[in-house]
Tab-separated table of C-alpha atoms in Angstrom:
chain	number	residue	atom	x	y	z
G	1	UNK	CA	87.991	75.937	3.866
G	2	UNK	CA	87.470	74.695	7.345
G	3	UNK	CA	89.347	73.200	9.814
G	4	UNK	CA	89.366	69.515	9.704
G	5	UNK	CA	88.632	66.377	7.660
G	6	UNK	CA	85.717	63.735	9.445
G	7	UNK	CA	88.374	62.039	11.446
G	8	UNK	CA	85.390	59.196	12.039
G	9	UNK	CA	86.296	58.454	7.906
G	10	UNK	CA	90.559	59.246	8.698
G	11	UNK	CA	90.053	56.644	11.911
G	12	UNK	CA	88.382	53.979	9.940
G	13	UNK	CA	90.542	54.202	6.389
G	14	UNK	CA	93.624	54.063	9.032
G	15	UNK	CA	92.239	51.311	10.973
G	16	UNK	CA	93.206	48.747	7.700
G	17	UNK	CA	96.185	50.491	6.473
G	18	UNK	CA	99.714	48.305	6.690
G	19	UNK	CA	101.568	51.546	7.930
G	20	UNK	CA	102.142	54.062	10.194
G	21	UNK	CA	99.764	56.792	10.033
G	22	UNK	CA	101.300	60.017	11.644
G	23	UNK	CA	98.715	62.226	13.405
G	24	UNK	CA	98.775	65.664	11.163
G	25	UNK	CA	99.731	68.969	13.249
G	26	UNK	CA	96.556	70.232	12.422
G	27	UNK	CA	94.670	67.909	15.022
G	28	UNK	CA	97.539	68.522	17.674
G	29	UNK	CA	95.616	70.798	19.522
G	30	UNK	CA	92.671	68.326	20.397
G	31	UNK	CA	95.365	66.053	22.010
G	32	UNK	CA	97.137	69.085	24.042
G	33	UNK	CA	93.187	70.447	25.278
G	34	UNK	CA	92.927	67.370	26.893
G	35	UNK	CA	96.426	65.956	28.352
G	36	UNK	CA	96.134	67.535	31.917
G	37	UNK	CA	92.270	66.428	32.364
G	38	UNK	CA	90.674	63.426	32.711
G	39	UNK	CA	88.314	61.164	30.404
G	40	UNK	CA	84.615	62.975	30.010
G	41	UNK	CA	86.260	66.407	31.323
G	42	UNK	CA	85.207	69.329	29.627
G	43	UNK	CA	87.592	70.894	27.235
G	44	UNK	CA	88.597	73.929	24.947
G	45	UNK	CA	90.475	73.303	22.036
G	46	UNK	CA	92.244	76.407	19.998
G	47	UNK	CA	92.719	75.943	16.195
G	48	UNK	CA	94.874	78.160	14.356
G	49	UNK	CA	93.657	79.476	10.788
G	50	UNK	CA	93.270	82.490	8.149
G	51	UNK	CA	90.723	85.341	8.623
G	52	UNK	CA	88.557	84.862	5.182
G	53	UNK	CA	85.714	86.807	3.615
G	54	UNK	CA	83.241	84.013	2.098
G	55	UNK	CA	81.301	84.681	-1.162
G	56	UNK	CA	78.427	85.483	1.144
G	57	UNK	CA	80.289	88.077	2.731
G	58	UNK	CA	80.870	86.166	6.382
G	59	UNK	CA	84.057	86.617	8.130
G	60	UNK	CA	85.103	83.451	10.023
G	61	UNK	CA	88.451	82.352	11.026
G	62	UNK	CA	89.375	78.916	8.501
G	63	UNK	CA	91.278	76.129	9.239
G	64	UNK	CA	93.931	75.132	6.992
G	65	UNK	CA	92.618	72.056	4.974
G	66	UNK	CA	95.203	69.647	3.571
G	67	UNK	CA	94.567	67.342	0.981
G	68	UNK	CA	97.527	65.288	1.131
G	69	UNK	CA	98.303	61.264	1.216
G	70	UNK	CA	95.398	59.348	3.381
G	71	UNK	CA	93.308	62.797	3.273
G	72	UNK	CA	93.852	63.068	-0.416
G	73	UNK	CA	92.699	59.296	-1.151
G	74	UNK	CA	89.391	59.559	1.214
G	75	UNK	CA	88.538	62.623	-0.975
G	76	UNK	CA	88.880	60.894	-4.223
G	77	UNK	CA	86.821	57.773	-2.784
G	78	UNK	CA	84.164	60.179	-1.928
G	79	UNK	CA	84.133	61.546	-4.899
G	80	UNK	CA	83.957	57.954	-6.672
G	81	UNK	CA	81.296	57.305	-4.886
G	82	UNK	CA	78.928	60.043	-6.348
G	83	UNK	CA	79.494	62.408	-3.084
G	84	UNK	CA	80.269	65.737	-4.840
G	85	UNK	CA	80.352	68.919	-2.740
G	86	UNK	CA	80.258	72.424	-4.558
G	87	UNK	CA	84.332	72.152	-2.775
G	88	UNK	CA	83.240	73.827	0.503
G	89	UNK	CA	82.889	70.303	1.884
G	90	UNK	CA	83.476	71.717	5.627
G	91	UNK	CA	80.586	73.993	5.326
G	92	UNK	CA	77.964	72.002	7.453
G	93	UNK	CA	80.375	69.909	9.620
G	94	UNK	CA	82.560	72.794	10.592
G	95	UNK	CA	81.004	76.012	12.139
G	96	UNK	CA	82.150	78.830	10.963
G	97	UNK	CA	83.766	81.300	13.638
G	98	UNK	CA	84.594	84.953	13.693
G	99	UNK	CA	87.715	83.718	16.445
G	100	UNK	CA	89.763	87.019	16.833
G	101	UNK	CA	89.538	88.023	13.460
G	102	UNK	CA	87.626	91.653	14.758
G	103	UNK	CA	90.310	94.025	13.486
G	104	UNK	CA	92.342	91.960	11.416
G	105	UNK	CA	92.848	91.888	7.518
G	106	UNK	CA	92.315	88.858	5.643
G	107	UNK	CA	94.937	86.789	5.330
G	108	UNK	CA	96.431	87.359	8.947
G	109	UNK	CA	96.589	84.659	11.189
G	110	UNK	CA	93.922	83.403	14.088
G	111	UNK	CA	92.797	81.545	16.643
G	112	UNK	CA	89.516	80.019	17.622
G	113	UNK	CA	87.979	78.125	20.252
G	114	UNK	CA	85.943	75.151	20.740
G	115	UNK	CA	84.105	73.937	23.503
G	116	UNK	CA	84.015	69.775	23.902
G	117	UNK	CA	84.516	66.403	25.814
G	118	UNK	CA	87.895	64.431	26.374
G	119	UNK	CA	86.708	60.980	24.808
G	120	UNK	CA	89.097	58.061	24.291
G	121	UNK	CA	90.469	57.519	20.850
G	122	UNK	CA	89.951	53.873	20.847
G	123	UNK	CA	91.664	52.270	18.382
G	124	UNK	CA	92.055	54.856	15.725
G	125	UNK	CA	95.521	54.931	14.396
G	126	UNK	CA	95.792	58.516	14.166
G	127	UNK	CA	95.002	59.532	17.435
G	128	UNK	CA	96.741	55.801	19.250
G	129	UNK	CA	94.504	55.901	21.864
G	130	UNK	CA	95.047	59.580	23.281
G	131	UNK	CA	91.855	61.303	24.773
G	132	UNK	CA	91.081	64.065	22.445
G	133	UNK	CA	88.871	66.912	22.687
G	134	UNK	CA	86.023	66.353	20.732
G	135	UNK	CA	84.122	69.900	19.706
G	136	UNK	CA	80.484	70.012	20.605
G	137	UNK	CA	80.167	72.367	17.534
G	138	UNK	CA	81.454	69.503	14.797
G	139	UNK	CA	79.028	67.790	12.853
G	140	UNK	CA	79.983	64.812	10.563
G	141	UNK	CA	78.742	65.463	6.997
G	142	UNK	CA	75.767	64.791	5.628
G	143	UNK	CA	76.681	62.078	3.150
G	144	UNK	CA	77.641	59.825	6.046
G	145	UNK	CA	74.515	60.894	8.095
G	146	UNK	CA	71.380	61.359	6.261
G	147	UNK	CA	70.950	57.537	5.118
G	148	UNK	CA	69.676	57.044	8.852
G	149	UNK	CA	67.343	60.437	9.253
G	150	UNK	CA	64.327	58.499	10.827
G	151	UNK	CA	65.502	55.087	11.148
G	152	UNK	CA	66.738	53.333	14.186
G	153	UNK	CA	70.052	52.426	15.306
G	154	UNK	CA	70.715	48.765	13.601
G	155	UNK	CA	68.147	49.815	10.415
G	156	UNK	CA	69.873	49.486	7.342
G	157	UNK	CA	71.455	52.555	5.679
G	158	UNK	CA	72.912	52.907	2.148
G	159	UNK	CA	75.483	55.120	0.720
G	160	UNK	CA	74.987	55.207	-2.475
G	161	UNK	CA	76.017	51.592	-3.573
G	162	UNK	CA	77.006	50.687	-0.341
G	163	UNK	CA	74.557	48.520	1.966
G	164	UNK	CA	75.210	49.293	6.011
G	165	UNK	CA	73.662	49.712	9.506
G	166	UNK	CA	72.689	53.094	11.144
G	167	UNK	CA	74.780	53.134	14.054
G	168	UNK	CA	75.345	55.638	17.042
G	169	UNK	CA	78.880	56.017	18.074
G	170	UNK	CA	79.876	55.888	21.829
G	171	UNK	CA	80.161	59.357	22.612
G	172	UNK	CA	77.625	60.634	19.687
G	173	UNK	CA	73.870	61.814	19.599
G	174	UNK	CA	73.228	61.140	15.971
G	175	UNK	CA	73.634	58.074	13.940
G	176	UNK	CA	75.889	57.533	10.887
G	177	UNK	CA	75.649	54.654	8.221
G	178	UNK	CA	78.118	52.275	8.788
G	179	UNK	CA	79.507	50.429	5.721
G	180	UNK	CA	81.910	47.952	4.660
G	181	UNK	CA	84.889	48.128	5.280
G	182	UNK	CA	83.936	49.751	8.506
G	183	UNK	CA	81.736	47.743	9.251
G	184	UNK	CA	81.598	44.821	12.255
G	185	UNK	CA	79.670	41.829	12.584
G	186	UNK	CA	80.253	41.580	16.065
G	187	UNK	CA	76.390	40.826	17.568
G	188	UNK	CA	77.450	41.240	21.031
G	189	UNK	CA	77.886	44.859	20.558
G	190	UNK	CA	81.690	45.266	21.176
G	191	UNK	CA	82.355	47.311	18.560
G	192	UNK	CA	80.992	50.450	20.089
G	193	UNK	CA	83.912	50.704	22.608
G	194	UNK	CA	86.202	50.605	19.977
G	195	UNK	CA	86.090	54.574	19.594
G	196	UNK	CA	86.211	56.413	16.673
G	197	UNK	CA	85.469	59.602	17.075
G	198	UNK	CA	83.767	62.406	14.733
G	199	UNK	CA	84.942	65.985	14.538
């Protein structure tokens, strides 16, 4: 499994809870990359994991996934929604990396590193507004990103059997479809500065 869940899904579910969404110590280190430097900065965040053989026989250093609470609901909504992985569901959003694996069994503990921007959290509940480092090598998943292969930003989008709007995120170069309850019908474009961010 890799490292983290599409926090651009954990920002948005948060967004309309009632209560106080702790950020999990698995996304600490995106916050700590980027608390001496300033907004747009480069930055290098190091995430702790397992070395793991794959069926295919790769070595890559994987993140601990939890499935837990908020994480465990957005799972189970996907899932509702006909979006049914084969349970590797990090496979194309998360690169996988050797780290410093070179030398060590599986199962031992490691460390890799990813290159990225400081952005602003925005308003995402889980992050409160901290600049986080955002990996250059993180890709949302394909679910939320292939309704809008060809279309414009503002083209309509739908997941499945829900109607949205390709949109491009502040900080992003692709476009993800946008659907209620995430979505805004601000015209004026505000809702782009309120940042939620993809890793």
């Amino acid at each position: 499994m890799a490292a983290m869940r599409l926090i651009v899904v954990a920002c948005s579910l948060a967004s309309f809870a009632a209560w106080e969404i702790p950020m999990p110590k698995k996304f600490q280190p995106l916050v700590d990359a980027c608390e001496p430097l300033a907004p747009l900065s480069n930055c290098t965040a190091h995430m702790d994991g397992t070395c793991t053989t794959h069926e295919d026989g790769v070595r890559s250093c994987e993140h601990k996934c939890e499935h837990h609470g908020l994480w465990q609901a957005m799972r189970t909504i996907k899932d509702k929604l006909g979006f049914h992985g084969n349970g590797h569901h990090h496979s194309k959003t998360w690169p996988r990396l050797l780290g410093d694996c070179s030398g060590k069994a599986d199962g031992e503990t490691c460390t890799t590193a990813h290159e990225g921007q400081c952005v602003p959290s925005g308003k995402c509940p889980i992050f409160k507004g901290q600049l986080v480092c955002k990996p250059r090598d993180v890709r949302p998943p394909e679910f939320v990103t292939k309704p809008c292969d060809g279309k414009q930003e503002g083209e309509a989008c739908k997941l499945t059997i829900l109607s949205g709007t390709c949109t491009k995120g502040k900080y992003e170069d692709y476009m993800a479809c946008k659907t209620w309850p995430f979505s805004s019908n601000k015209a004026d474009g505000a809702a782009k500065d309120e940042t939620v961010l993809v890793v």
